[in-house]
Amino acid sequence: YGTLMAGFGTGAVFAGISNSTFRRSLSQERLMRLSCIACAACSLSLALTSSIAVAAIALALGGAGWVTAWSGVGVSVQLASPRWVVGRTISIYYALIDGGIAAGSWVWGTVAENHSLTWALEGSAGALLLVAVAGVLFPLRERHDSEPDPLEAFDAPAVALNLKPRSGPIVVKVEYLIAEKKVEAFLDLMRQRRHVHSRVGARNWTLQRNLQKPMQWTETFRTPTWTDYLRLNHRLTEVDK
């Protein structure tokens, strides 16, 4: 047992030391795919061999794949999340990871109990290969450096009233003059804008057209308080422009 754990730990340490080198030469998606294949090869080798030496080498490969996948996804989740929501994103990520570990332990433990350990190891290898194939169909999106970064400092508009942080509700209206030939493109942009504003806290978003002046459009949304309005604008990122 000590030899097997030493093999796993050696692979994990090697992957941790070499992680930055791997990331400079390979994309996150390719690293994830290779990690899944490495872990699948480890499981399949353990199912087929009775040699301690071969099993230790297989576990070294599995340890390297495990560390590379775990650290890579964790870093990607943090970097791809806007700063204002990164705490919630990480908590959801770890909840899913822990839930997946618990579910996987139950599934393959049940298979091993009802059939054999060989079946469980072969099944887990097949599942890992399916994850690698899924990466071809649904690849991890590469993040651009500026995407989660907030926009430049937002200057609150000058208002006649002395608003308090909890003053509200705040209703925002933005008027547009749009030529008839540009209406379709404008509506496409407004659909994206509605999604963006709803994501950062806007409520009751509407887009209205003046029947007397068809070129005039009015976008309206609401926030519960003045503080919520300021937060909404600070939550917008470069990719939302």
XYZ file of C-alpha atoms in Angstrom:
241
model
C 0.000 0.000 0.000
C 2.831 2.378 0.830
C 4.448 1.721 -2.548
C 1.192 2.455 -4.371
C 0.612 5.691 -2.458
C 4.228 6.705 -3.069
C 3.666 6.266 -6.797
C 0.510 8.371 -6.704
C 2.204 11.079 -4.652
C 5.239 11.171 -6.934
C 3.046 11.771 -9.970
C 1.065 14.440 -8.146
C 4.207 16.289 -7.012
C 5.716 16.129 -10.497
C 2.525 17.543 -12.035
C 2.382 20.303 -9.435
C 5.972 21.346 -10.141
C 5.498 21.163 -13.927
C 2.054 22.767 -13.970
C 3.177 26.199 -15.135
C 5.256 24.656 -17.927
C 2.286 22.625 -19.150
C 0.027 25.688 -19.184
C 2.437 27.718 -21.263
C 2.460 25.119 -24.034
C -1.059 23.643 -23.880
C -4.561 25.075 -23.674
C -6.732 24.387 -20.639
C -9.040 22.174 -22.705
C -6.163 20.032 -23.967
C -4.738 19.700 -20.467
C -8.122 18.570 -19.167
C -8.463 16.042 -21.961
C -4.978 14.633 -21.356
C -5.641 14.517 -17.610
C -8.820 12.489 -18.159
C -6.961 10.104 -20.460
C -4.145 9.743 -17.899
C -6.608 8.939 -15.105
C -8.470 6.508 -17.383
C -5.194 4.755 -18.238
C -4.432 4.532 -14.519
C -7.795 2.916 -13.712
C -7.580 0.496 -16.623
C -4.013 -0.519 -15.728
C -5.012 -1.189 -12.125
C -7.872 -3.355 -13.368
C -5.632 -5.470 -15.582
C -2.345 -5.822 -13.688
C -1.288 -7.791 -10.628
C 2.215 -6.273 -10.514
C 2.969 -3.791 -7.732
C 5.542 -2.007 -9.916
C 3.135 -1.555 -12.828
C 0.382 -0.428 -10.456
C 2.721 2.155 -8.877
C 3.626 3.543 -12.308
C -0.057 3.662 -13.256
C -0.869 5.509 -10.040
C 1.922 8.006 -10.749
C 0.196 8.734 -14.051
C -3.143 9.006 -12.274
C -1.719 11.342 -9.628
C -0.317 13.635 -12.301
C -3.646 13.716 -14.128
C -5.580 14.298 -10.910
C -3.507 17.308 -9.815
C -3.467 18.837 -13.302
C -7.236 18.560 -13.724
C -8.106 19.665 -10.185
C -5.854 22.721 -10.141
C -6.648 23.688 -13.729
C -10.400 23.722 -13.319
C -10.160 25.509 -9.973
C -8.002 28.289 -11.392
C -10.185 28.593 -14.498
C -13.317 28.993 -12.378
C -11.730 31.811 -10.390
C -10.260 33.649 -13.370
C -13.412 33.380 -15.480
C -15.674 34.835 -12.780
C -16.268 38.570 -12.323
C -14.728 39.754 -9.067
C -18.058 40.577 -7.411
C -19.360 37.017 -7.767
C -16.142 34.976 -7.485
C -16.853 33.902 -3.885
C -20.211 32.413 -4.804
C -18.751 30.802 -7.916
C -16.011 29.074 -5.931
C -18.485 27.839 -3.306
C -20.726 26.348 -6.017
C -17.685 24.803 -7.690
C -16.512 23.078 -4.506
C -20.049 21.937 -3.699
C -20.251 20.295 -7.125
C -16.778 18.770 -6.757
C -17.577 17.310 -3.334
C -20.953 16.091 -4.561
C -19.303 14.459 -7.562
C -16.740 12.710 -5.356
C -19.499 11.416 -3.071
C -21.652 10.254 -5.988
C -18.711 8.612 -7.766
C -17.628 6.837 -4.584
C -21.132 5.453 -4.107
C -21.546 4.379 -7.751
C -18.223 2.591 -8.146
C -18.357 1.197 -4.624
C -21.744 -0.318 -5.442
C -20.368 -1.777 -8.685
C -17.384 -3.272 -6.843
C -19.612 -4.741 -4.132
C -22.176 -6.260 -6.496
C -19.785 -7.345 -9.256
C -16.029 -6.935 -8.805
C -13.295 -4.364 -8.294
C -12.154 -4.996 -11.866
C -15.570 -3.981 -13.189
C -15.504 -0.811 -11.096
C -12.047 0.204 -12.325
C -12.902 -0.544 -15.944
C -16.170 1.362 -15.638
C -14.455 4.412 -14.148
C -11.891 4.309 -16.964
C -14.712 4.297 -19.512
C -16.440 7.206 -17.769
C -13.220 9.235 -17.811
C -12.786 8.579 -21.524
C -16.353 9.782 -22.103
C -15.460 13.014 -20.285
C -12.438 13.430 -22.571
C -14.660 12.910 -25.640
C -17.187 15.390 -24.261
C -14.389 17.963 -24.247
C -14.211 17.688 -28.033
C -17.915 18.495 -28.342
C -18.086 21.034 -25.505
C -14.591 22.508 -25.099
C -13.645 24.752 -22.219
C -13.771 28.344 -23.347
C -10.439 30.145 -23.337
C -10.578 33.275 -21.231
C -9.248 36.609 -22.471
C -7.337 38.550 -19.833
C -9.688 41.544 -19.725
C -13.022 39.697 -19.668
C -13.818 39.518 -15.921
C -12.169 42.849 -15.150
C -14.541 45.666 -14.203
C -15.072 48.607 -16.494
C -13.300 51.853 -15.790
C -14.411 53.714 -12.664
C -18.098 54.592 -12.839
C -19.063 58.187 -12.074
C -22.512 58.436 -10.534
C -24.790 60.877 -12.363
C -25.493 64.234 -10.752
C -28.969 64.317 -9.201
C -30.981 67.154 -7.700
C -32.014 65.192 -4.593
C -29.824 64.306 -1.642
C -30.070 60.540 -2.042
C -29.209 58.191 0.805
C -27.730 54.720 0.219
C -31.136 53.127 0.830
C -33.168 55.676 -1.137
C -35.318 54.017 -3.756
C -36.621 52.461 -5.796
C -34.521 53.977 -8.581
C -35.984 53.998 -12.102
C -33.542 54.484 -14.983
C -34.681 55.563 -18.443
C -32.458 55.725 -21.515
C -33.786 57.146 -24.776
C -32.543 56.181 -28.241
C -33.222 57.552 -31.717
C -32.997 54.653 -34.174
C -33.489 54.820 -37.937
C -35.958 52.285 -39.341
C -33.289 50.413 -41.307
C -31.288 49.818 -38.106
C -34.155 48.562 -35.944
C -33.320 44.852 -36.264
C -29.674 45.364 -35.300
C -30.779 47.616 -32.438
C -33.185 44.981 -31.109
C -30.436 42.356 -31.200
C -28.212 44.625 -29.118
C -31.055 45.345 -26.709
C -31.639 41.640 -26.143
C -27.995 41.298 -25.155
C -28.226 44.411 -22.999
C -31.279 43.046 -21.199
C -29.405 39.850 -20.382
C -26.368 41.776 -19.111
C -28.359 44.186 -16.945
C -30.567 41.453 -15.508
C -27.444 39.486 -14.584
C -25.933 42.351 -12.595
C -29.097 43.303 -10.717
C -31.493 45.326 -12.898
C -35.191 44.574 -12.420
C -38.292 45.058 -14.554
C -36.282 45.760 -17.697
C -38.463 46.963 -20.598
C -37.977 48.464 -24.042
C -40.741 50.708 -25.374
C -41.350 52.407 -28.709
C -43.051 55.763 -29.105
C -46.053 55.257 -31.389
C -46.139 58.949 -32.316
C -42.394 59.078 -33.008
C -41.368 55.603 -34.247
C -37.661 56.486 -34.207
C -37.771 57.043 -30.443
C -37.165 54.057 -28.155
C -37.013 54.085 -24.343
C -35.176 51.532 -22.235
C -36.370 51.325 -18.625
C -35.197 49.317 -15.646
C -35.378 49.575 -11.874
C -33.160 48.916 -8.867
C -34.456 48.676 -5.275
C -32.108 51.339 -3.866
C -29.514 53.905 -4.893
C -26.783 51.595 -3.585
C -28.077 48.803 -5.823
C -27.885 51.131 -8.812
C -24.251 51.972 -8.043
C -23.421 48.299 -7.536
C -25.031 47.416 -10.854
C -22.670 49.720 -12.708
C -19.614 48.538 -10.781
C -20.450 44.913 -11.626
C -20.268 45.429 -15.394
C -17.111 43.954 -16.932
C -15.090 44.554 -20.087
C -16.900 41.770 -21.926
C -20.237 43.504 -21.228
C -19.301 46.549 -23.295
